[in-house]
Each structure stands twice: as structure tokens, then as C-alpha cells.
PDB file of C-alpha atoms (C1' of nucleotides) in Angstrom:
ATOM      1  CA  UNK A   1      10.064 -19.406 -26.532  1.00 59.00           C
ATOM      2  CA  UNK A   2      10.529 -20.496 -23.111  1.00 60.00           C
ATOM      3  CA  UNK A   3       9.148 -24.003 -22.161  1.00 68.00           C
ATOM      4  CA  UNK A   4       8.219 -22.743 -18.270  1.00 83.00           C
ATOM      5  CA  UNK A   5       4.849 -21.241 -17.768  1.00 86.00           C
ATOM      6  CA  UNK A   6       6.467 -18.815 -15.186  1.00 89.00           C
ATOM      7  CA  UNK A   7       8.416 -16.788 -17.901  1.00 90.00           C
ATOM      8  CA  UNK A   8       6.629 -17.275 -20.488  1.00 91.00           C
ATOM      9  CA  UNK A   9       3.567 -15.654 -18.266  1.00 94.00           C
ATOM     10  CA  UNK A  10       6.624 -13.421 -17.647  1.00 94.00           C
ATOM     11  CA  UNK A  11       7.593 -12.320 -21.071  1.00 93.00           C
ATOM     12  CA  UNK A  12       3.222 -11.956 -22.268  1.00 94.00           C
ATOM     13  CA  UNK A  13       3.148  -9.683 -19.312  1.00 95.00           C
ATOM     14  CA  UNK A  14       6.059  -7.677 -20.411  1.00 94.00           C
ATOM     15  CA  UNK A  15       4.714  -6.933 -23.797  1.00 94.00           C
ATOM     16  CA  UNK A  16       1.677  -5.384 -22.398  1.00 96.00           C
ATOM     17  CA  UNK A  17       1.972  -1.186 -23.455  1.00 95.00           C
ATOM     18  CA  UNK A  18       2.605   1.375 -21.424  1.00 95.00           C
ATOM     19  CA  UNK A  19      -1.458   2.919 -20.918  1.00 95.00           C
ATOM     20  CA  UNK A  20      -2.727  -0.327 -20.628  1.00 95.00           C
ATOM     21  CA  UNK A  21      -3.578  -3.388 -18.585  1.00 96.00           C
ATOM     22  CA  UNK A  22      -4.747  -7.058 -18.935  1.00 96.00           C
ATOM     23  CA  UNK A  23      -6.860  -9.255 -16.676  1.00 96.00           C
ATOM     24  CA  UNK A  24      -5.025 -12.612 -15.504  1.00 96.00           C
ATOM     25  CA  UNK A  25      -7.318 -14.789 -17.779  1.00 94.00           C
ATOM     26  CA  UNK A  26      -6.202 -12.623 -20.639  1.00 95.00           C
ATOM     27  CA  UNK A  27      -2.580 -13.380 -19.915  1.00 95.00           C
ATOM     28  CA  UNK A  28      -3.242 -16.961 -19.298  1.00 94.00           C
ATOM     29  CA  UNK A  29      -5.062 -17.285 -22.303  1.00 93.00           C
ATOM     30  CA  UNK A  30      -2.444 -15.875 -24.213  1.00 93.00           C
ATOM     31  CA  UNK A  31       0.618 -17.721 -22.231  1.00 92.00           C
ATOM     32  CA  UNK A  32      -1.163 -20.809 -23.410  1.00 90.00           C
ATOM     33  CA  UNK A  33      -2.789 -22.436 -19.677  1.00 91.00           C
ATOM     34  CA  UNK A  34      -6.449 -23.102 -18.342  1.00 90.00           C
ATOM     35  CA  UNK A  35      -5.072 -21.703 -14.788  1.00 92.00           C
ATOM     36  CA  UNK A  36      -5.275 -17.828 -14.246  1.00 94.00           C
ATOM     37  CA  UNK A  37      -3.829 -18.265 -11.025  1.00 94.00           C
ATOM     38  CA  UNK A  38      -0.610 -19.120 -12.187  1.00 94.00           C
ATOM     39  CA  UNK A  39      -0.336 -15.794 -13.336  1.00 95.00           C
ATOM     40  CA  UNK A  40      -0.657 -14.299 -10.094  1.00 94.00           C
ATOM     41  CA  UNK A  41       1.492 -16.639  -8.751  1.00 92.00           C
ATOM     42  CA  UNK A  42       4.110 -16.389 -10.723  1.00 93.00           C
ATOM     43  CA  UNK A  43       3.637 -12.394 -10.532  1.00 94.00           C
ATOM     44  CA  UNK A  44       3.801 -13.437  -6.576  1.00 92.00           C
ATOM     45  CA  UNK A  45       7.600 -14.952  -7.153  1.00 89.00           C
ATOM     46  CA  UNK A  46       8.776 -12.088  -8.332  1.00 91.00           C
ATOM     47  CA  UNK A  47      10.507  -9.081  -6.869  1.00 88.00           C
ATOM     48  CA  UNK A  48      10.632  -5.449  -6.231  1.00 85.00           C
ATOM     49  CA  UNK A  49      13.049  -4.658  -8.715  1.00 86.00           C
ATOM     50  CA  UNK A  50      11.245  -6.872 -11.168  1.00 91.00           C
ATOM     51  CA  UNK A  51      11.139  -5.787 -14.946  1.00 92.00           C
ATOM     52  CA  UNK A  52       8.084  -7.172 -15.202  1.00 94.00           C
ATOM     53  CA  UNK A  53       5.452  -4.616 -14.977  1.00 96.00           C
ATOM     54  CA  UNK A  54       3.197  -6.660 -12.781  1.00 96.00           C
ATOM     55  CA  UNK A  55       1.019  -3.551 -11.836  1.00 96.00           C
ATOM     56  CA  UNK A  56      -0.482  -4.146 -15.438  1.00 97.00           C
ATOM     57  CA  UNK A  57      -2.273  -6.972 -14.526  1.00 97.00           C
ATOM     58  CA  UNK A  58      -5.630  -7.159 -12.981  1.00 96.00           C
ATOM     59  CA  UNK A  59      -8.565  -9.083 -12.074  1.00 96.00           C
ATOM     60  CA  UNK A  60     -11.797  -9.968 -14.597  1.00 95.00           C
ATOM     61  CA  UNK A  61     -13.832  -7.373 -12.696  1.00 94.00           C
ATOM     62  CA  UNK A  62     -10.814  -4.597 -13.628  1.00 95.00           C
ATOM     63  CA  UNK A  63      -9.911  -4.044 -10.305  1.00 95.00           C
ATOM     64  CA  UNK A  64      -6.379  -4.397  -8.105  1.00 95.00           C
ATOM     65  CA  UNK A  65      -6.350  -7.866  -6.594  1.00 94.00           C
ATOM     66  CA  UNK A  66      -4.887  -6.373  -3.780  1.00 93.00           C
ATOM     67  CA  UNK A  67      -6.892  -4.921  -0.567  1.00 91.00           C
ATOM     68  CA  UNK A  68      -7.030  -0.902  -0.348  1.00 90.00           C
ATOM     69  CA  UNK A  69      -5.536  -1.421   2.933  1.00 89.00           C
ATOM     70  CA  UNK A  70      -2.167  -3.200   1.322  1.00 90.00           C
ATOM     71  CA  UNK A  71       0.630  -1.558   0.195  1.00 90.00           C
ATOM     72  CA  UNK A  72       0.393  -3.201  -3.157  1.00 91.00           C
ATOM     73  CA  UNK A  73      -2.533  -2.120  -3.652  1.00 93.00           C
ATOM     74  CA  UNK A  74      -1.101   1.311  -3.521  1.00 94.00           C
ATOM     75  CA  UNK A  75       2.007   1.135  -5.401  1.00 94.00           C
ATOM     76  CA  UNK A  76      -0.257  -0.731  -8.375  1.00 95.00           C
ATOM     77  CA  UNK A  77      -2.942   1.851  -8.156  1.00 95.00           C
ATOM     78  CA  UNK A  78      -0.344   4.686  -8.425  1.00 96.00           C
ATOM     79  CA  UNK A  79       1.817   3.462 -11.004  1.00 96.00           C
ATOM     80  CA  UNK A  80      -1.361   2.498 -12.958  1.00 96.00           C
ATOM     81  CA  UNK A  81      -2.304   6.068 -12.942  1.00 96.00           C
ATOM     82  CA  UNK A  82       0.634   7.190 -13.348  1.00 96.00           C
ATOM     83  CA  UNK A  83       0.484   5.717 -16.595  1.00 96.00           C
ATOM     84  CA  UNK A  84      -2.753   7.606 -16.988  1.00 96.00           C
ATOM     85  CA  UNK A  85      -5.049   4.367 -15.838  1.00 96.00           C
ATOM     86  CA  UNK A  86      -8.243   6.076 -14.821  1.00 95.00           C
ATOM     87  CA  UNK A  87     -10.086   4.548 -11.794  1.00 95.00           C
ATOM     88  CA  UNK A  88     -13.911   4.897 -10.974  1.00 92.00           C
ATOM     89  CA  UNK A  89     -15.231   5.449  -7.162  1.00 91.00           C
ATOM     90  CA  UNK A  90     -15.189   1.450  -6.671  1.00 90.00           C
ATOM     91  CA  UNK A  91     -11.457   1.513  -8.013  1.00 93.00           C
ATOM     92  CA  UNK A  92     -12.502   0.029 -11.214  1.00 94.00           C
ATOM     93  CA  UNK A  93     -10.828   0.297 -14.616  1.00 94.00           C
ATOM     94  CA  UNK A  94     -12.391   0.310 -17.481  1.00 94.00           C
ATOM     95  CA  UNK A  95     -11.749  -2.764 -19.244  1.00 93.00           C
ATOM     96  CA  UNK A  96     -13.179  -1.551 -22.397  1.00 91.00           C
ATOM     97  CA  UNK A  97     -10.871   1.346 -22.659  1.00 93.00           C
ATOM     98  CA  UNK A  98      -7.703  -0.232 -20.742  1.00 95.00           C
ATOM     99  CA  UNK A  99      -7.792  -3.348 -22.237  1.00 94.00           C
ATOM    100  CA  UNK A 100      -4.971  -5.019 -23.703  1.00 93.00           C
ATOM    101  CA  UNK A 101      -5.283  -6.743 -27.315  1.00 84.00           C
ATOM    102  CA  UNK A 102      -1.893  -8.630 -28.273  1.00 75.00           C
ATOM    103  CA  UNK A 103      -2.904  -7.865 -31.719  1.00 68.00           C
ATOM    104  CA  UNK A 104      -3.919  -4.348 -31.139  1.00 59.00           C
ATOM    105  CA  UNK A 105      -0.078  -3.432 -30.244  1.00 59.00           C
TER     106      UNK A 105
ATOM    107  C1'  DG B   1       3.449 -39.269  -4.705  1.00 82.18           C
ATOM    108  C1'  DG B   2      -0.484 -36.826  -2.046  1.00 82.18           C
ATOM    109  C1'  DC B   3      -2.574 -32.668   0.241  1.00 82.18           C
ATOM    110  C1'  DT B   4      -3.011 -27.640   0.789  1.00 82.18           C
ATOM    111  C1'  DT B   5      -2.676 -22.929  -0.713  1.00 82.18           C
ATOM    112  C1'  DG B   6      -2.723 -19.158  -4.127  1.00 82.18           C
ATOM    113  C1'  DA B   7      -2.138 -11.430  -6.837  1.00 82.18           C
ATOM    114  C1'  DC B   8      -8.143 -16.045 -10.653  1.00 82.18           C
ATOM    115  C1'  DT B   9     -12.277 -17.132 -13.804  1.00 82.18           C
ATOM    116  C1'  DT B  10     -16.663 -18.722 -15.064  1.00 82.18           C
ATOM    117  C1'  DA B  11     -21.224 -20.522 -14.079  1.00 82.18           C
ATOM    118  C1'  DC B  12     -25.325 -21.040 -11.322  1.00 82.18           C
ATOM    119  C1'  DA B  13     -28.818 -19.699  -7.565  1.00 82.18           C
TER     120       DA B  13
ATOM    121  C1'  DC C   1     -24.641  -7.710  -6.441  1.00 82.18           C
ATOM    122  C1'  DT C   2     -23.563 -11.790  -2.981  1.00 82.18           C
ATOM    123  C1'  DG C   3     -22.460 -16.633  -2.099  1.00 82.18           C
ATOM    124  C1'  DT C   4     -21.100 -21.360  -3.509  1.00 82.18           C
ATOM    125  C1'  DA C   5     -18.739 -24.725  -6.497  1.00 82.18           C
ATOM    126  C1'  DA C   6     -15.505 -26.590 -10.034  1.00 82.18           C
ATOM    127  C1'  DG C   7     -11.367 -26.118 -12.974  1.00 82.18           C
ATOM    128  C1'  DC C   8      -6.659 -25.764 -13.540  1.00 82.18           C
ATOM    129  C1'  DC C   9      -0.974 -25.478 -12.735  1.00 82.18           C
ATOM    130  C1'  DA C  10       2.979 -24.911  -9.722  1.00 82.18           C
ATOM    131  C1'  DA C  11       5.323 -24.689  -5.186  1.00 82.18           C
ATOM    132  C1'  DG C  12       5.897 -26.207  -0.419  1.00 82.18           C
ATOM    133  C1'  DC C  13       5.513 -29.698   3.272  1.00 82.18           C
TER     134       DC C  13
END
DNA sequence: GGCTTGACTTACA
DNA sequence: CTGTAAGCCAAGC
């Protein structure tokens, strides 16, 4: 178990499943902190060629934290459906179906 | 060591 | 649903 939040925020995130996603409180929760932020920070130091599948993560309201104008927002949106994410006319996930459970894997 | 910022969340009006 | 406020941890200056 790694002693830095970073990687261990790292290594919850890269147990998510391929088909679903989990909001950054979820993550935090799990990784152990009171700070969702941290998550998307330390999604933010990461890179391109990351093995971290950072596109899994999303807000509390199930949508990309990204602007539909950004470029992330497009790459995360297409790999999400790409994994057959399904997003509603407000590009909304449902959380109910998408979810992530750590127990559920 | 202190202040500011950040891919957030929850609560209240 | 929209707007405001507090909480929390790490990095940068």
C-alpha cells in the first residue's frame, strides 16, 4: 500500500472496470481522504500516456468536469462511450447504472 | 511557514 | 435548478 495519497488515488482509480465510472468523492472515500479535489489533482499531474484511466472519473452530478468546448472533455466523453458509457442530452451519466462499487467488482 | 489555486462535495437559501 | 459558503489535502510561490 502506498503511503502517498497521489498513487494510492492512483492505484483506486485503476481498479475501476472497464463499463464503468466513479465520482471523485467515491474515489476519495475509498483512497481514504476528506478532499475530493485531490483526486482531480492528482488526475491533473498525470500524463497523456498515463495508465491510469482517468476518463473514469467524474463529478457527483455524473458529468465530465471538463467544458464541452475542451479537448478533454472530448477525449473523456469518447473513450467513456467507447466503453459503452451512455450519455443523456445534458451529457449526464447515469450514476445508478455506471456506478462503480469496489465491492461489486 | 503562510497564502493562493485546484479535473470536488455537501449543505443551505 | 442557481448561487453562496465551508471543508479538506497537496503543490507552487
Amino acid at each position: 500500500m502506498e503511503n502517498n495519497l497521489f498513487e494510492r488515488i492512483l492505484a483506486i482509480i485503476k481498479q475501476i472496470p472497464k463499463g464503468k465510472v466513479a465520482t471523485y468523492g467515491q474515489v476519495a472515500t475509498i483512497a481514504g481522504i476528506q478532499n475530493p479535489r485531490l483526486v482531480g489533482f492528482a488526475l491533473a499531474s498525470q500524463k497523456e500516456d498515463t495508465d491510469v484511466p482517468w476518463f473514469r472519473v467524474i463529478n457527483s452530478k455524473g458529468e465530465i468536469s471538463f467544458p464541452a468546448e475542451s479537448d478533454g472533455f472530448k477525449i473523456q466523453y469518447s473513450l467513456l462511450i467507447n466503453e459503452g458509457i451512455i450519455f443523456d442530452a445534458k451529457n449526464r451519466i447515469n450514476l445508478k447504472q455506471f456506478s462503480w462499487s469496489e465491492v461489486d467488482g
